[in-house]
Coordinates of C-alpha atoms in Angstrom, one line a residue:
X117 CA -10.8 -9.4 26.5
X118 CA -7.6 -9.3 28.6
X119 CA -6.6 -12.7 27.4
X120 CA -7.0 -11.5 23.8
X121 CA -4.8 -8.4 24.5
X122 CA -2.1 -10.5 26.1
X123 CA -2.1 -13.0 23.2
X124 CA -1.9 -10.1 20.7
X125 CA 1.1 -8.6 22.6
X126 CA 2.8 -12.0 22.7
X127 CA 2.1 -12.5 19.0
X128 CA 3.5 -9.0 18.2
X129 CA 6.6 -9.8 20.2
X130 CA 7.1 -13.1 18.4
X131 CA 6.6 -11.4 15.0
X132 CA 9.0 -8.6 15.9
X133 CA 11.7 -11.1 17.0
X134 CA 11.3 -12.9 13.6
X135 CA 11.6 -9.6 11.6
X136 CA 14.7 -8.6 13.7
X137 CA 16.2 -12.1 12.9
X138 CA 15.8 -11.6 9.2
X139 CA 17.1 -8.0 9.4
X140 CA 20.1 -9.0 11.4
X141 CA 20.9 -11.8 9.0
X142 CA 20.7 -9.5 6.0
X143 CA 23.1 -7.1 7.8
X144 CA 25.6 -10.0 8.0
X145 CA 25.1 -10.5 4.3
X146 CA 26.2 -6.9 3.8
X147 CA 22.8 -5.5 2.9
X148 CA 22.7 -1.8 3.5
X149 CA 21.4 -1.1 7.1
X150 CA 18.6 1.2 5.8
X151 CA 17.4 -1.6 3.5
X152 CA 17.4 -4.6 5.9
X153 CA 13.8 -4.0 7.2
X154 CA 12.1 -3.7 3.9
X155 CA 14.3 -6.4 2.3
X156 CA 13.4 -8.7 5.2
X157 CA 9.7 -8.1 4.6
X158 CA 9.9 -8.7 0.9
X159 CA 12.0 -11.9 1.4
X160 CA 9.3 -13.2 3.7
X161 CA 6.6 -12.3 1.3
X162 CA 8.4 -14.3 -1.5
X163 CA 8.9 -17.3 0.8
X164 CA 5.2 -17.3 1.9
X165 CA 4.1 -16.8 -1.8
X166 CA 6.1 -20.0 -2.7
X167 CA 4.3 -22.0 0.1
X168 CA 0.9 -20.5 -0.8
X169 CA 1.2 -21.5 -4.4
X170 CA 1.9 -25.1 -3.2
X171 CA -1.2 -24.9 -1.1
X172 CA 0.8 -24.8 2.1
X173 CA 0.1 -21.2 3.3
X174 CA -0.4 -21.9 7.0
X175 CA 2.7 -24.0 7.2
X176 CA 4.6 -21.3 5.2
X177 CA 3.5 -18.5 7.6
X178 CA 4.6 -20.4 10.7
X179 CA 7.7 -21.8 9.0
X180 CA 8.9 -18.4 7.7
X181 CA 8.2 -16.7 11.0
X182 CA 9.9 -19.4 13.1
X183 CA 12.9 -19.3 10.8
X184 CA 13.3 -15.6 11.6
X185 CA 13.4 -16.4 15.3
X186 CA 15.9 -19.1 14.7
X187 CA 18.1 -16.7 12.7
X188 CA 17.9 -14.2 15.6
X189 CA 19.0 -16.8 18.1
X190 CA 21.8 -17.9 15.9
X191 CA 22.9 -14.3 15.5
X192 CA 22.9 -13.8 19.2
X193 CA 24.9 -16.9 19.9
X194 CA 27.5 -16.1 17.2
X195 CA 27.7 -12.6 18.6
X196 CA 28.2 -13.9 22.1
X197 CA 31.0 -16.2 20.9
X198 CA 32.6 -13.3 19.1
X199 CA 32.2 -14.9 15.6
X200 CA 30.3 -12.0 14.1
X201 CA 29.9 -8.3 14.9
X202 CA 27.9 -5.5 13.3
X203 CA 28.8 -1.9 13.3
X204 CA 26.0 0.4 14.4
X205 CA 26.0 4.1 13.5
X206 CA 24.0 5.1 16.5
X207 CA 20.8 7.2 16.6
X208 CA 20.3 10.1 14.3
X209 CA 17.8 12.9 14.3
X210 CA 15.7 11.2 11.6
X211 CA 15.7 7.9 13.5
X212 CA 14.0 9.7 16.4
X213 CA 11.5 11.2 14.0
X214 CA 10.7 7.9 12.4
X215 CA 10.4 6.0 15.7
X216 CA 8.3 8.5 17.6
X217 CA 5.9 9.6 14.9
X218 CA 5.8 6.2 13.4
X219 CA 4.6 4.8 16.7
X220 CA 2.0 7.5 17.1
X221 CA 0.7 6.9 13.6
X222 CA 0.6 3.1 14.2
X223 CA -1.4 3.6 17.4
X224 CA -4.0 5.8 15.6
X225 CA -4.3 3.2 12.8
X226 CA -4.7 0.4 15.4
X227 CA -8.1 2.1 16.3
X228 CA -9.1 2.9 12.8
X229 CA -12.0 1.3 11.0
X230 CA -12.0 0.3 7.3
X231 CA -14.4 2.4 5.3
X232 CA -13.3 2.7 1.7
X233 CA -15.2 0.6 -0.9
X234 CA -12.2 -1.2 -2.2
X235 CA -11.3 -2.6 1.2
X236 CA -14.4 -4.7 1.1
X237 CA -14.4 -5.5 -2.6
X238 CA -11.0 -7.0 -2.4
X239 CA -8.1 -5.9 -0.1
X240 CA -9.5 -6.7 3.3
X241 CA -11.6 -9.6 2.1
X242 CA -8.6 -11.4 0.6
X243 CA -6.7 -11.0 3.9
X244 CA -9.7 -12.5 5.8
X245 CA -9.9 -15.3 3.3
X246 CA -6.3 -16.2 3.6
X247 CA -6.3 -16.0 7.4
X248 CA -9.2 -18.2 8.0
X249 CA -9.0 -20.7 5.1
X250 CA -5.3 -21.0 4.9
X251 CA -5.1 -21.2 1.1
X252 CA -5.4 -19.0 -2.0
X253 CA -8.9 -18.6 -3.5
X254 CA -10.1 -21.2 -6.0
X255 CA -12.8 -21.2 -8.6
X256 CA -15.4 -22.2 -6.0
X257 CA -14.5 -19.3 -3.7
X258 CA -16.8 -16.7 -5.3
X259 CA -16.4 -14.4 -2.3
X260 CA -13.2 -13.2 -4.0
X261 CA -14.2 -11.2 -7.1
X262 CA -10.8 -9.8 -8.3
X263 CA -9.1 -13.2 -8.6
X264 CA -6.3 -11.9 -10.9
X265 CA -5.0 -9.5 -8.2
X266 CA -1.6 -10.8 -6.9
X267 CA -1.4 -11.5 -3.2
X268 CA 1.9 -9.9 -2.0
X269 CA 0.6 -7.3 0.5
X270 CA -2.2 -9.7 1.6
X271 CA 0.3 -12.4 2.5
X272 CA 2.3 -10.0 4.7
X273 CA -0.8 -8.7 6.4
X274 CA -2.0 -12.3 6.9
X275 CA 1.2 -13.2 8.5
X276 CA 1.0 -10.3 10.9
X277 CA -2.7 -10.9 11.9
X278 CA -2.0 -14.6 12.3
X279 CA 0.0 -13.8 15.4
X280 CA -1.6 -10.5 16.6
X281 CA -5.2 -11.5 15.9
X282 CA -7.5 -10.7 13.0
X283 CA -8.7 -7.1 13.4
X284 CA -9.0 -4.2 11.1
X285 CA -6.6 -2.1 13.1
X286 CA -4.0 -4.9 13.0
X287 CA -4.3 -5.1 9.2
X288 CA -3.7 -1.4 8.9
X289 CA -0.7 -1.5 11.2
X290 CA 0.8 -4.4 9.2
X291 CA 0.6 -2.4 5.9
X292 CA 2.0 0.7 7.7
X293 CA 5.0 -1.4 8.8
X294 CA 5.6 -2.2 5.2
X295 CA 5.3 1.4 4.2
X296 CA 7.4 2.7 7.0
X297 CA 10.2 0.2 6.3
X298 CA 10.3 1.2 2.7
X299 CA 10.3 4.9 3.6
X300 CA 13.4 4.3 5.8
X301 CA 15.4 3.5 2.8
X302 CA 15.5 7.1 1.5
X303 CA 18.0 8.0 4.3
X304 CA 20.6 5.7 2.6
X305 CA 21.0 8.5 0.0
X306 CA 22.4 10.9 2.6
X307 CA 26.1 11.6 2.2
X308 CA 26.4 12.9 5.8
X309 CA 23.7 11.7 8.2
X310 CA 24.8 14.1 10.9
X311 CA 23.5 17.0 8.9
X312 CA 20.1 17.8 10.4
X313 CA 18.9 19.9 7.5
X314 CA 19.4 17.2 4.9
X315 CA 17.7 14.5 7.0
X316 CA 14.8 16.7 8.0
X317 CA 14.2 17.6 4.4
X318 CA 13.7 13.9 3.7
X319 CA 11.4 13.5 6.8
X320 CA 9.4 16.5 5.6
X321 CA 9.1 14.8 2.2
X322 CA 7.6 11.7 3.8
X323 CA 5.1 13.8 5.6
X324 CA 4.2 15.9 2.5
X325 CA 3.8 12.7 0.4
X326 CA 0.7 11.9 2.6
X327 CA -0.9 15.1 1.4
X328 CA -1.0 13.7 -2.1
X329 CA -2.4 10.4 -0.7
X330 CA -5.2 12.2 1.1
X331 CA -7.9 10.5 -1.1
X332 CA -7.3 7.2 0.7
X333 CA -4.9 8.1 3.6
X334 CA -3.1 5.4 5.5
X335 CA -6.3 4.0 7.1
X336 CA -7.0 1.8 4.0
X337 CA -5.5 -1.4 2.6
X338 CA -5.3 0.0 -0.9
X339 CA -1.9 -0.3 -2.5
X340 CA -1.5 2.9 -4.5
X341 CA 1.0 4.4 -2.0
X342 CA 2.7 1.1 -1.4
X343 CA 3.5 0.9 -5.2
X344 CA 5.1 4.3 -5.0
X345 CA 7.2 3.8 -1.9
X346 CA 8.4 0.3 -2.9
X347 CA 9.5 1.8 -6.3
X348 CA 11.3 4.6 -4.5
X349 CA 13.1 2.0 -2.3
X350 CA 14.0 0.0 -5.5
X351 CA 15.5 3.1 -7.2
X352 CA 17.5 4.1 -4.0
X353 CA 18.9 0.6 -3.8
X354 CA 20.1 0.7 -7.4
X355 CA 22.0 3.9 -6.5
X356 CA 23.4 2.5 -3.3
X357 CA 24.5 -0.9 -4.8
X358 CA 25.7 0.5 -8.1
X359 CA 29.3 -0.6 -7.5
X360 CA 28.2 -4.1 -6.2
X361 CA 27.0 -6.1 -9.2
X362 CA 25.8 -9.2 -7.3
X363 CA 23.9 -7.3 -4.7
X364 CA 22.5 -5.0 -7.3
X365 CA 21.1 -7.9 -9.3
X366 CA 19.6 -9.5 -6.2
X367 CA 18.1 -6.2 -5.1
X368 CA 16.5 -5.4 -8.5
X369 CA 15.1 -8.9 -8.9
X370 CA 13.6 -9.0 -5.4
X371 CA 12.0 -5.5 -5.5
X372 CA 10.8 -5.8 -9.1
X373 CA 9.4 -9.2 -8.5
X374 CA 7.6 -8.0 -5.3
X375 CA 6.1 -5.0 -7.2
X376 CA 4.6 -7.3 -9.8
X377 CA 3.0 -9.4 -7.0
X378 CA 1.4 -6.3 -5.4
X379 CA -0.7 -5.3 -8.4
X380 CA -0.8 -5.8 -12.1
X381 CA -0.5 -2.1 -12.8
X382 CA 2.9 -2.2 -11.1
X383 CA 4.4 -3.1 -14.5
X384 CA 4.7 0.6 -15.3
X385 CA 6.9 1.2 -12.2
X386 CA 9.0 -1.9 -12.9
X387 CA 9.7 -0.4 -16.4
X388 CA 10.9 2.8 -14.6
X389 CA 13.2 0.6 -12.4
X390 CA 14.4 -1.3 -15.5
X391 CA 15.4 1.9 -17.2
X392 CA 17.4 3.2 -14.3
X393 CA 18.9 -0.2 -13.8
X394 CA 20.1 -0.4 -17.4
X395 CA 21.5 3.1 -17.2
X396 CA 23.4 2.1 -14.1
X397 CA 24.8 -1.0 -15.7
X398 CA 26.0 1.0 -18.7
X399 CA 27.6 3.7 -16.5
X400 CA 29.3 1.2 -14.2
X401 CA 30.5 -1.2 -16.8
X402 CA 34.2 -1.7 -17.2
X403 CA 35.7 -0.3 -20.5
X404 CA 36.3 -3.2 -23.0
X405 CA 35.4 -4.2 -26.5
X406 CA 31.8 -3.0 -27.3
X407 CA 30.5 -6.4 -28.3
X408 CA 31.7 -8.1 -25.1
X409 CA 30.5 -5.1 -23.0
X410 CA 27.1 -5.1 -24.6
X411 CA 26.7 -8.9 -24.2
X412 CA 27.6 -8.7 -20.5
X413 CA 25.2 -5.8 -19.8
X414 CA 22.3 -7.4 -21.7
X415 CA 23.0 -10.8 -20.0
X416 CA 22.9 -9.3 -16.5
X417 CA 19.9 -7.1 -17.4
X418 CA 17.8 -9.8 -19.0
X419 CA 18.8 -12.4 -16.4
X420 CA 17.7 -10.1 -13.6
X421 CA 14.3 -9.4 -15.0
X422 CA 13.7 -12.9 -16.0
X423 CA 14.3 -13.8 -12.4
X424 CA 12.0 -11.0 -11.3
X425 CA 9.2 -12.0 -13.6
X426 CA 9.2 -15.7 -12.7
X427 CA 6.9 -15.3 -9.6
X428 CA 4.5 -13.2 -11.6
X429 CA 4.5 -15.6 -14.6
X430 CA 3.7 -18.4 -12.1
X431 CA 0.8 -16.3 -10.8
X432 CA -0.6 -15.7 -14.3
X433 CA -0.4 -19.4 -15.0
X434 CA -2.2 -20.1 -11.7
X435 CA -5.0 -17.5 -12.5
X436 CA -5.6 -18.9 -16.0
X437 CA -5.7 -22.5 -14.9
X438 CA -7.9 -21.8 -11.9
X439 CA -10.4 -19.3 -13.1
X440 CA -12.3 -19.1 -16.3
X441 CA -12.4 -15.3 -16.2
X442 CA -11.4 -12.6 -13.7
X443 CA -11.9 -8.9 -13.2
X444 CA -9.0 -6.7 -14.3
X445 CA -6.9 -9.6 -15.6
X446 CA -4.4 -8.9 -18.4
X447 CA -6.2 -10.1 -21.5
X448 CA -5.6 -8.7 -25.0
X449 CA -8.9 -10.1 -26.4
X450 CA -10.9 -8.5 -23.6
X451 CA -9.1 -5.1 -24.3
X452 CA -10.1 -5.4 -28.0
X453 CA -13.7 -6.2 -27.1
X454 CA -13.9 -3.3 -24.7
X455 CA -12.6 -0.9 -27.3
X456 CA -15.0 -2.2 -29.9
X457 CA -17.9 -1.9 -27.5
X458 CA -17.2 1.7 -26.5
X459 CA -16.4 2.8 -30.1
X460 CA -14.6 5.9 -31.3
X461 CA -17.1 8.3 -29.7
X462 CA -16.7 6.7 -26.3
X463 CA -12.9 7.0 -26.7
X464 CA -13.2 10.7 -27.6
X465 CA -15.5 11.4 -24.7
X466 CA -13.2 9.7 -22.2
X467 CA -10.2 11.6 -23.7
X468 CA -11.9 14.9 -23.3
X469 CA -12.8 14.3 -19.7
X470 CA -9.3 13.1 -19.1
X471 CA -7.7 16.3 -20.6
X472 CA -10.2 18.5 -18.6
X473 CA -9.1 16.8 -15.4
X474 CA -5.4 17.1 -16.2
X475 CA -5.7 20.9 -16.8
X476 CA -8.0 21.5 -13.8
X477 CA -6.0 23.5 -11.3
X478 CA -8.2 22.2 -8.6
X479 CA -6.9 18.7 -9.2
X480 CA -4.6 17.5 -6.4
X481 CA -2.4 15.6 -8.8
X482 CA -2.1 18.6 -11.1
X483 CA -1.2 20.8 -8.1
X484 CA 1.5 18.2 -7.1
X485 CA 2.9 18.3 -10.6
X486 CA 3.1 22.1 -10.6
X487 CA 4.6 22.3 -7.1
X488 CA 7.3 19.9 -8.0
X489 CA 8.1 21.6 -11.2
X490 CA 8.2 25.1 -9.7
X491 CA 10.1 23.9 -6.7
X492 CA 12.9 22.2 -8.6
X493 CA 13.2 25.1 -11.1
X494 CA 13.6 27.5 -8.2
X495 CA 16.1 25.2 -6.5
X496 CA 18.1 24.8 -9.7
X497 CA 18.3 28.6 -10.1
X498 CA 19.3 29.3 -6.5
X499 CA 22.0 26.6 -6.4
X500 CA 23.4 27.6 -9.8
X501 CA 23.3 31.4 -9.5
X502 CA 23.4 32.0 -5.8
X503 CA 25.6 29.1 -4.6
X504 CA 27.5 29.1 -8.0
X505 CA 27.2 25.4 -8.3
X506 CA 26.1 23.9 -11.7
X507 CA 23.6 21.1 -11.2
X508 CA 21.4 18.6 -13.1
X509 CA 18.1 19.5 -11.5
X510 CA 16.5 20.7 -14.7
X511 CA 17.6 17.5 -16.5
X512 CA 16.1 15.5 -13.7
X513 CA 12.9 17.5 -13.9
X514 CA 12.6 16.6 -17.6
X515 CA 12.8 12.9 -16.8
X516 CA 10.3 13.2 -14.0
X517 CA 7.9 15.0 -16.3
X518 CA 8.4 12.3 -18.9
X519 CA 7.4 9.7 -16.3
X520 CA 4.3 11.7 -15.6
X521 CA 3.4 12.0 -19.2
X522 CA 3.8 8.3 -19.9
X523 CA 1.8 7.5 -16.8
X524 CA -1.0 9.8 -18.1
X525 CA -1.1 7.7 -21.3
X526 CA -1.1 4.4 -19.4
X527 CA -3.9 5.6 -17.2
X528 CA -5.9 6.8 -20.2
X529 CA -5.4 3.4 -21.7
X530 CA -6.7 1.7 -18.6
X531 CA -9.9 3.9 -18.7
X532 CA -10.5 3.1 -22.4
X533 CA -9.6 -0.6 -22.4
X534 CA -10.4 -1.9 -19.0
X535 CA -13.1 0.1 -17.3
X536 CA -16.9 0.0 -18.1
X537 CA -17.8 3.3 -19.9
X538 CA -20.0 4.5 -17.0
X539 CA -17.0 4.4 -14.7
X540 CA -14.5 5.6 -17.2
X541 CA -16.4 8.7 -18.3
X542 CA -16.4 9.9 -14.7
X543 CA -12.6 9.1 -14.4
X544 CA -13.3 6.9 -11.4
X545 CA -10.3 6.8 -9.0
X546 CA -8.3 9.3 -11.1
X547 CA -6.7 11.2 -8.2
X548 CA -6.0 7.9 -6.3
X549 CA -4.2 6.5 -9.3
X550 CA -2.3 9.7 -10.1
X551 CA -1.2 10.0 -6.4
X552 CA 1.2 7.1 -7.0
X553 CA 3.3 8.8 -9.7
X554 CA 3.1 12.2 -7.9
X555 CA 4.5 10.6 -4.7
X556 CA 7.2 8.7 -6.7
X557 CA 8.4 11.9 -8.4
X558 CA 8.3 13.9 -5.2
X559 CA 10.6 11.5 -3.5
X560 CA 13.0 11.2 -6.5
X561 CA 13.1 15.0 -6.9
X562 CA 13.8 15.8 -3.2
X563 CA 16.3 13.0 -2.7
X564 CA 18.4 14.3 -5.7
X565 CA 17.9 17.9 -4.4
X566 CA 19.2 16.9 -0.9
X567 CA 22.2 15.2 -2.5
X568 CA 23.1 18.3 -4.5
X569 CA 22.6 20.5 -1.4
X570 CA 25.2 18.4 0.4
X571 CA 27.6 18.9 -2.4
X572 CA 27.3 22.7 -2.1
X573 CA 28.4 22.7 1.6
X574 CA 31.6 24.5 2.5
X575 CA 33.4 21.4 3.8
X576 CA 33.3 18.5 1.4
X577 CA 35.5 16.2 3.4
X578 CA 33.0 14.4 5.6
X579 CA 35.6 13.3 8.1
X580 CA 36.5 17.0 8.8
X581 CA 32.9 18.3 9.2
X582 CA 32.0 19.8 12.5
X583 CA 29.8 22.5 13.9
X584 CA 32.6 25.0 13.1
X585 CA 33.0 24.1 9.4
X586 CA 31.0 27.0 7.9
X587 CA 32.1 29.7 5.5
X588 CA 31.0 32.4 8.0
X589 CA 28.9 33.0 11.1
X590 CA 26.0 34.1 8.8
X591 CA 25.9 30.9 6.9
X592 CA 26.1 28.9 10.1
X593 CA 23.2 30.9 11.6
X594 CA 21.2 30.5 8.4
X595 CA 21.9 26.7 8.3
X596 CA 20.7 26.4 12.0
X597 CA 17.6 28.4 11.4
X598 CA 16.7 26.4 8.2
X599 CA 17.3 23.2 10.1
X600 CA 15.0 24.2 12.9
X601 CA 12.2 25.4 10.5
X602 CA 12.4 22.2 8.3
X603 CA 12.3 20.0 11.5
X604 CA 9.4 22.0 12.8
X605 CA 7.4 21.6 9.6
X606 CA 8.3 17.9 9.3
X607 CA 6.8 17.3 12.7
X608 CA 3.8 19.5 12.1
X609 CA 3.0 17.9 8.7
X610 CA 3.2 14.4 10.1
X611 CA 1.0 15.4 13.0
X612 CA -1.4 16.9 10.5
X613 CA -1.7 13.4 8.9
X614 CA -2.1 11.8 12.3
X615 CA -4.8 14.3 13.3
X616 CA -6.4 14.0 9.9
X617 CA -6.7 10.3 10.3
X618 CA -8.2 10.7 13.8
X619 CA -10.7 13.3 12.4
X620 CA -11.6 10.9 9.6
X621 CA -12.2 8.1 12.2
X622 CA -14.5 10.3 14.2
X623 CA -16.3 11.5 11.1
X624 CA -17.0 8.0 10.1
X625 CA -18.6 6.9 13.4
X626 CA -22.1 6.8 11.8
X627 CA -21.0 5.0 8.6
X628 CA -22.4 1.5 7.7
X629 CA -19.1 -0.5 8.6
X630 CA -18.9 1.1 12.0
X631 CA -22.7 0.8 12.8
X632 CA -22.5 -2.9 11.7
X633 CA -20.2 -3.6 14.6
X634 CA -22.8 -2.4 17.0
X635 CA -25.4 -5.0 16.1
X636 CA -23.3 -8.1 15.2
X637 CA -19.8 -9.6 15.6
X638 CA -17.9 -10.5 12.4
X639 CA -18.0 -14.1 11.3
X640 CA -14.8 -16.0 10.7
X641 CA -16.1 -19.3 9.2
X642 CA -16.6 -19.2 5.5
X643 CA -20.3 -20.0 4.6
X644 CA -23.0 -19.5 2.0
X645 CA -25.7 -18.2 4.4
X646 CA -28.1 -15.7 2.8
X647 CA -28.0 -12.4 4.7
X648 CA -29.8 -9.2 4.0
X649 CA -28.4 -5.8 5.2
X650 CA -31.0 -3.1 5.3
X651 CA -29.4 0.1 4.2
X652 CA -31.3 3.4 4.0
X653 CA -28.6 4.8 1.6
X654 CA -29.7 3.8 -1.9
X655 CA -26.3 4.7 -3.4
X656 CA -24.5 2.3 -1.2
X657 CA -26.8 -0.5 -2.4
X658 CA -26.7 0.4 -6.1
X659 CA -22.9 0.6 -6.1
X660 CA -22.7 -2.8 -4.3
X661 CA -20.9 -1.2 -1.4
X662 CA -23.3 -2.8 1.1
X663 CA -23.1 -6.2 -0.5
X664 CA -19.3 -6.3 -0.5
X665 CA -19.3 -5.1 3.1
X666 CA -21.7 -7.8 4.2
X667 CA -19.8 -10.5 2.3
X668 CA -16.6 -9.4 4.1
X669 CA -18.1 -9.0 7.5
X670 CA -20.1 -12.2 7.5
X671 CA -17.6 -14.2 5.4
X672 CA -20.3 -15.2 2.9
X673 CA -20.9 -14.9 -0.8
X674 CA -24.7 -14.6 -0.4
X675 CA -25.1 -11.3 1.3
X676 CA -27.2 -8.5 -0.2
X677 CA -27.9 -4.9 0.5
X678 CA -31.4 -3.5 0.0
X679 CA -32.7 0.1 0.4
X680 CA -36.3 0.0 -0.8
X681 CA -39.1 -2.5 0.1
X682 CA -42.4 -3.3 -1.5
X683 CA -45.6 -1.9 0.1
X684 CA -47.4 -5.1 -0.9
X685 CA -47.7 -7.6 1.9
X686 CA -47.0 -10.6 -0.3
X687 CA -43.9 -9.1 -1.9
X688 CA -42.6 -7.7 1.4
X689 CA -42.9 -11.1 3.0
X690 CA -41.4 -12.7 -0.1
X691 CA -38.4 -10.4 0.2
X692 CA -37.9 -11.3 3.8
X693 CA -38.4 -15.1 3.5
X694 CA -35.6 -15.6 0.9
X695 CA -33.0 -14.7 3.6
X696 CA -31.8 -16.6 6.7
X697 CA -30.7 -13.5 8.6
X698 CA -31.5 -9.8 8.4
X699 CA -29.1 -7.1 9.7
X700 CA -30.3 -3.5 10.3
X701 CA -27.3 -1.4 11.4
X702 CA -29.1 1.9 10.8
X703 CA -32.8 2.8 11.4
X704 CA -34.7 2.5 8.1
X705 CA -38.2 4.0 8.3
X706 CA -39.7 2.1 5.4
X707 CA -38.5 -1.3 6.7
X708 CA -39.7 -0.5 10.2
X709 CA -43.2 0.4 8.9
X710 CA -43.3 -2.7 6.8
X711 CA -42.4 -5.0 9.7
X712 CA -44.9 -3.3 12.0
X713 CA -47.7 -3.6 9.3
X714 CA -47.1 -7.1 8.1
X715 CA -45.3 -8.9 10.9
X716 CA -46.7 -6.8 13.9
X717 CA -43.2 -6.4 15.2
X718 CA -41.6 -3.1 16.3
X719 CA -38.0 -3.3 14.8
X720 CA -35.5 -0.5 14.5
X721 CA -32.0 -1.9 14.4
X722 CA -30.3 -5.2 15.2
X723 CA -29.4 -8.7 14.0
X724 CA -32.3 -11.0 13.3
X725 CA -32.9 -14.6 12.4
X726 CA -35.7 -15.1 9.9
X727 CA -38.6 -17.4 10.8
X728 CA -41.9 -18.0 8.9
X729 CA -44.0 -15.6 10.8
X730 CA -41.5 -13.4 12.7
X731 CA -37.9 -12.2 13.1
X732 CA -36.0 -13.4 16.1
X733 CA -33.6 -10.9 17.6
X734 CA -30.0 -12.1 18.3
X735 CA -27.8 -10.1 20.7
X736 CA -24.5 -8.9 19.5
X737 CA -22.6 -11.2 21.9
X738 CA -24.6 -14.2 20.6
X739 CA -24.2 -13.5 16.9
X740 CA -21.1 -15.6 16.6
X741 CA -23.0 -18.7 17.6
X742 CA -25.0 -18.6 14.4
X743 CA -22.2 -18.6 11.8

């Protein structure tokens, strides 16, 4: 155990040095300091993706990571020789908030189990597959069901666990690093980073955003929040690089391309990025003849998104050449078939359920929509009539509401065209999907609000700002009180998320994934062993939760969950004999009675090997020997 911890620490150190190397190199290439971390991660993802598509994933992971260390060594040598230097702004209040609370959150995630259904149906399973096989899934790898899902986040998590060790907590920490690095970019929008009120408002926004992500929290590998925060970073980058055409093009291509490789549904958010990018190109273009100007703008715009789409196009070609069919793939014929199957009545039923959910005030996404609208309207009125500063917050709110409306339509289309009617009519995952656009709009709204607040300050010359530059002692005291209150709530809200995750972990102590670790160790060699998990919860079996969990845990495509057993001796024995191993994480009364009656064995929980006339118990420590 101690050796494993030491190796994990050394691996983390090596990974950290590599990430610092990429970040430092990007600083030398004049990437904004607040973007170097997330840009470094996305660059590594793209490099590993290239190697993975060439069936060289393991080589790519080691090569990309070692390259980062080499870049760091080169940076240190050049710095020592005086060839290069980087200006550092020093620590700010928000830096301390990010470092301290980010570390605490990471430590909590390190000891968090994976519970959510989708972890085992895809997101954790694909990471395990990539880690222990060293290649993307093929047609024969039936353990992976959602073969059309792009692998971007899985590649980064795989890189991290390759060096720190494959563990659920390590996977969660890896995804949190990605989220935290993207979150850091919002501070690039600050005009004056010494102003505590402005920076703490952004910290508070980060903390509040997790309230709308409460359906899945951070202790899951699902990418709904990742999509939102990467989109936010992409939009911030367009604003920051608006007067640097080459950097702007590279930024948009990298972030848009990465989004498309995170999940197919990211196309909606890439369109949002494209609209803002086109607006920026038009606004920043040099006045000249309209034809030449239009040609230049369209050339840069189309060239950027052609470059961004190339990795995704490569992925789509790979999927169609490798797999005959795949769940949730983009397929017009499948959409037409789905619509024809459900019929007009099915469409109307889903639409009615959808409208009912939207106008339900108990819906978290609806509450988020209302809070953002009311908040920005109040802010617009206060800034305009109290501070006497005309602003564009109402116009911004109109655009944000349009994004929400369009996302509603795209989500409704997904339910009608992609989902089985039984899932669509219950709006399965509605709040989780809507949380993405709520979080996106929240960040956009508050960032613009903070920027406008800064423009209302008494002293607009940033070089002359000091603790004395206030209109009066009353405004100074009000500013200091507001800063303290916002900082207090920013810390409290983030601690609320940390404590909420801790509570969830404790609450889940008796769930099937946690109880499974008590009776067997996870297998790491891919196999086709037939395994039965006895689960007293019928709903977990009928929804295939237990089956997906078993496939992930024992790295097999032949695991099954079962909750009910025949009372006939012949059928009971027949059920048992078709498996090689039986796992009983939780006590199941019917199974225990059947074993006692037909096998004359007293069995409650444990990991067992199936023989003709009895079950052989295998200790937890010995379970790895049988994989």
